[in-house]
Tab-separated table of C-alpha atoms in Angstrom:
chain	number	residue	atom	x	y	z
A	342	MET	CA	-0.077	0.084	-0.104
A	343	ASN	CA	1.482	3.453	-0.801
A	344	ASN	CA	2.242	5.715	2.137
A	345	LYS	CA	-0.352	8.305	1.088
A	346	LEU	CA	-3.184	5.884	1.137
A	347	ALA	CA	-1.786	4.164	4.639
A	348	ALA	CA	-1.653	7.630	6.109
A	349	VAL	CA	-5.438	8.447	5.185
A	350	ALA	CA	-6.587	4.847	6.456
A	351	LEU	CA	-4.614	5.328	9.910
A	352	ALA	CA	-5.700	8.776	10.375
A	353	ALA	CA	-9.584	7.569	9.918
A	354	VAL	CA	-9.056	4.698	12.577
A	355	VAL	CA	-7.298	7.179	14.905
A	356	ALA	CA	-9.794	9.891	14.632
A	357	GLY	CA	-13.011	8.824	16.487
A	358	GLY	CA	-12.396	5.002	16.662
A	359	TYR	CA	-14.360	4.054	13.531
A	360	ALA	CA	-13.251	4.052	10.002
A	361	VAL	CA	-15.264	6.257	7.604
A	362	THR	CA	-12.689	7.404	4.850
A	363	THR	CA	-12.555	8.563	1.418
A	364	VAL	CA	-9.875	7.931	-0.886
A	365	PRO	CA	-8.539	10.720	-3.197
A	366	ALA	CA	-9.384	9.973	-6.998
A	367	SER	CA	-5.724	10.166	-7.503
A	368	ALA	CA	-4.984	7.219	-5.062
A	369	ALA	CA	-7.861	4.944	-6.333
A	370	THR	CA	-6.725	2.083	-8.684
A	371	THR	CA	-8.688	1.220	-11.564
A	372	ALA	CA	-9.814	-2.207	-11.960
A	373	LYS	CA	-8.312	-4.016	-14.866
A	374	ALA	CA	-10.196	-6.463	-16.975
A	375	ALA	CA	-9.345	-10.139	-16.499
A	376	PRO	CA	-7.682	-11.476	-19.585
A	377	THR	CA	-9.712	-13.487	-22.083
A	378	ARG	CA	-8.559	-16.949	-23.690
A	379	CYS	CA	-6.253	-16.874	-26.434
A	380	HIS	CA	-7.592	-17.551	-29.947
A	381	THR	CA	-5.568	-19.066	-32.702
A	382	ALA	CA	-5.351	-15.662	-34.550
A	383	ASP	CA	-3.558	-14.151	-31.456
A	384	LEU	CA	-0.833	-16.871	-31.336
A	385	LYS	CA	2.072	-18.157	-33.402
A	386	ALA	CA	3.280	-21.711	-32.995
A	387	GLY	CA	6.243	-23.938	-33.901
A	388	PHE	CA	8.474	-26.643	-32.701
A	389	ALA	CA	11.187	-26.252	-30.387
A	390	THR	CA	14.201	-27.294	-32.037
A	391	GLY	CA	17.273	-25.976	-30.201
A	392	GLY	CA	19.534	-27.695	-27.815
A	393	ASP	CA	17.922	-30.430	-25.894
A	394	ALA	CA	14.435	-29.635	-27.096
A	395	ALA	CA	14.669	-32.030	-30.194
A	396	PRO	CA	13.434	-35.591	-29.433
A	397	GLU	CA	15.837	-38.465	-29.635
A	398	MET	CA	14.514	-39.958	-32.693
A	399	GLY	CA	17.313	-42.231	-33.263
A	400	GLN	CA	17.011	-44.223	-30.246
A	401	THR	CA	14.205	-47.091	-29.960
A	402	THR	CA	14.337	-47.909	-26.181
A	403	LYS	CA	12.524	-45.580	-24.400
A	404	GLN	CA	9.941	-42.506	-24.870
A	405	THR	CA	11.167	-39.119	-25.977
A	406	GLN	CA	9.464	-35.647	-26.003
A	407	ALA	CA	8.856	-33.119	-28.676
A	408	PHE	CA	8.014	-29.385	-27.713
A	409	ILE	CA	5.659	-27.373	-29.521
A	410	TRP	CA	5.310	-23.458	-28.527
A	411	PHE	CA	2.710	-21.045	-28.927
A	412	THR	CA	3.600	-16.992	-28.503
A	413	ASN	CA	1.125	-14.339	-28.135
A	414	LYS	CA	1.699	-11.987	-31.028
A	415	ASN	CA	-1.663	-9.870	-30.193
A	416	SER	CA	-0.961	-6.718	-28.238
A	417	ARG	CA	-3.576	-7.740	-25.615
A	418	THR	CA	-2.876	-10.316	-22.593
A	419	CYS	CA	-4.765	-13.674	-23.011
A	420	THR	CA	-4.761	-17.049	-21.288
A	421	LEU	CA	-4.285	-20.441	-22.306
A	422	SER	CA	-5.468	-23.625	-20.368
A	423	GLY	CA	-5.899	-27.293	-21.357
A	424	PHE	CA	-4.865	-29.665	-24.008
A	425	PRO	CA	-4.326	-28.797	-27.468
A	426	GLY	CA	-5.542	-30.901	-30.091
A	427	VAL	CA	-2.680	-32.672	-32.068
A	428	ASP	CA	-3.061	-34.706	-35.233
A	429	MET	CA	-0.171	-36.122	-36.982
A	430	VAL	CA	-0.305	-36.636	-40.484
A	431	GLY	CA	2.080	-39.472	-41.827
A	432	ALA	CA	4.272	-39.666	-44.677
A	433	GLN	CA	3.324	-43.305	-45.679
A	434	SER	CA	0.335	-44.016	-47.807
A	435	THR	CA	-0.441	-46.222	-45.045
A	436	ASP	CA	-0.353	-43.766	-42.176
A	437	GLY	CA	-3.448	-41.624	-42.513
A	438	THR	CA	-4.013	-39.055	-39.457
A	439	TRP	CA	-3.444	-40.026	-36.089
A	440	SER	CA	-5.369	-37.747	-33.458
A	441	LEU	CA	-3.282	-37.945	-30.325
A	442	ALA	CA	-4.564	-39.008	-26.875
A	443	ARG	CA	-4.352	-36.677	-23.693
A	444	SER	CA	-2.121	-37.530	-20.830
A	445	ALA	CA	-3.522	-37.769	-17.215
A	446	LYS	CA	-1.898	-34.366	-16.553
A	447	ARG	CA	-4.057	-31.733	-14.893
A	448	PRO	CA	-4.097	-28.559	-16.862
A	449	VAL	CA	-3.107	-25.176	-15.580
A	450	LYS	CA	-4.160	-21.716	-16.499
A	451	ILE	CA	-1.098	-19.825	-18.342
A	452	THR	CA	-1.571	-15.935	-18.721
A	453	LEU	CA	0.452	-14.580	-21.834
A	454	GLU	CA	1.410	-10.952	-22.390
A	455	LYS	CA	2.550	-9.814	-25.705
A	456	GLY	CA	5.482	-11.589	-26.779
A	457	ASP	CA	5.189	-14.382	-24.049
A	458	THR	CA	5.879	-18.100	-25.028
A	459	VAL	CA	4.327	-21.361	-23.440
A	460	ASP	CA	5.091	-24.667	-24.780
A	461	PHE	CA	3.694	-28.130	-24.292
A	462	SER	CA	5.226	-31.582	-24.880
A	463	ILE	CA	4.218	-34.607	-26.884
A	464	ASN	CA	5.710	-38.033	-25.672
A	465	LEU	CA	6.773	-40.237	-28.409
A	466	LEU	CA	7.848	-43.705	-28.775
A	467	PRO	CA	10.241	-44.064	-31.736
A	468	VAL	CA	10.889	-47.266	-33.512
A	469	ALA	CA	13.923	-48.752	-35.649
A	470	LYS	CA	13.623	-48.031	-39.406
A	471	SER	CA	13.601	-51.890	-39.871
A	472	THR	CA	10.289	-52.032	-38.081
A	473	PRO	CA	7.690	-53.357	-40.679
A	474	LYS	CA	5.755	-50.552	-42.436
A	475	LYS	CA	2.361	-51.445	-40.824
A	476	GLU	CA	3.694	-51.239	-37.304
A	477	LYS	CA	5.293	-47.802	-37.502
A	478	PHE	CA	3.986	-44.247	-38.144
A	479	VAL	CA	6.270	-41.865	-40.064
A	480	PRO	CA	5.269	-38.320	-39.273
A	481	LYS	CA	5.108	-35.577	-41.923
A	482	THR	CA	2.949	-32.829	-40.497
A	483	PHE	CA	1.247	-31.793	-37.275
A	484	LEU	CA	-2.018	-30.066	-37.141
A	485	VAL	CA	-2.037	-28.184	-33.871
A	486	THR	CA	-5.038	-26.523	-32.335
A	487	PRO	CA	-5.002	-24.478	-29.349
A	488	PRO	CA	-7.120	-25.290	-26.441
A	489	ASN	CA	-11.035	-24.644	-26.921
A	490	GLU	CA	-10.110	-23.349	-30.622
A	491	THR	CA	-11.073	-24.938	-33.954
A	492	ARG	CA	-8.595	-23.413	-36.278
A	493	HIS	CA	-5.239	-25.005	-36.351
A	494	PHE	CA	-1.725	-24.597	-37.336
A	495	THR	CA	-0.080	-26.924	-39.823
A	496	LEU	CA	3.684	-27.626	-38.636
A	497	THR	CA	6.113	-29.660	-40.680
A	498	TRP	CA	7.766	-32.515	-38.595
A	499	PRO	CA	11.322	-31.382	-38.632
A	500	PHE	CA	13.085	-34.416	-36.792
A	501	GLY	CA	12.736	-37.494	-39.088
A	502	GLY	CA	12.454	-40.783	-37.395
A	503	GLN	CA	9.190	-43.197	-36.980
A	504	ILE	CA	6.885	-43.777	-34.330
A	505	LEU	CA	5.562	-47.121	-33.089
A	506	LYS	CA	1.735	-47.001	-34.697
A	507	GLN	CA	-0.581	-47.300	-31.595
A	508	ASP	CA	-3.528	-44.953	-32.987
A	509	GLY	CA	-5.838	-47.549	-32.046
A	510	ALA	CA	-4.429	-48.067	-28.731
A	511	THR	CA	-6.367	-47.131	-25.380
A	512	HIS	CA	-3.214	-45.941	-23.618
A	513	PRO	CA	-0.734	-45.398	-26.404
A	514	ALA	CA	2.992	-44.607	-25.646
A	515	THR	CA	2.641	-41.437	-27.909
A	516	TYR	CA	0.453	-38.870	-26.292
A	517	VAL	CA	-0.215	-34.912	-25.821
A	518	ASN	CA	0.494	-33.248	-22.602
A	519	PRO	CA	-1.503	-30.094	-21.439
A	520	ILE	CA	0.042	-26.379	-22.147
A	521	GLY	CA	2.734	-25.988	-19.720
A	522	PHE	CA	3.954	-29.464	-19.457
């Protein structure tokens, strides 16, 4: 609390034992509207490719992660919360489109001011090149829809490799995490 406001409040309590005060207009704070959710048009998106952000697609013994970021390009502050929609489009004629399942993680609300960036991860289970064609999915593009939106970004998969095809599994090893995870 600033000193001027504190002095006014203290004077009101001291004089007469009850607090009836007026706050000068210059000391009043204006209420700021709470930010609304981010829309696809407010954002730009891409794969995180620097340093340790790239998934280890050359190994085939464990899961790895790819990260996709959203940056607020609008001048207004907005929020993101929940799971993005992620559809992988395959490079093989047998791949088709795979809509990724969601993890069990609980979403949190993220506030983005102009220029702020947040990411989310996709867990992947790479497989060897020698894996039979019908058992592997070769990513080509990702259709990424921000939470609660219907318009998507089309991102080209930059990492190569292939993933164990589990597009019909109840609990696949390839899945999407909420914003901020």
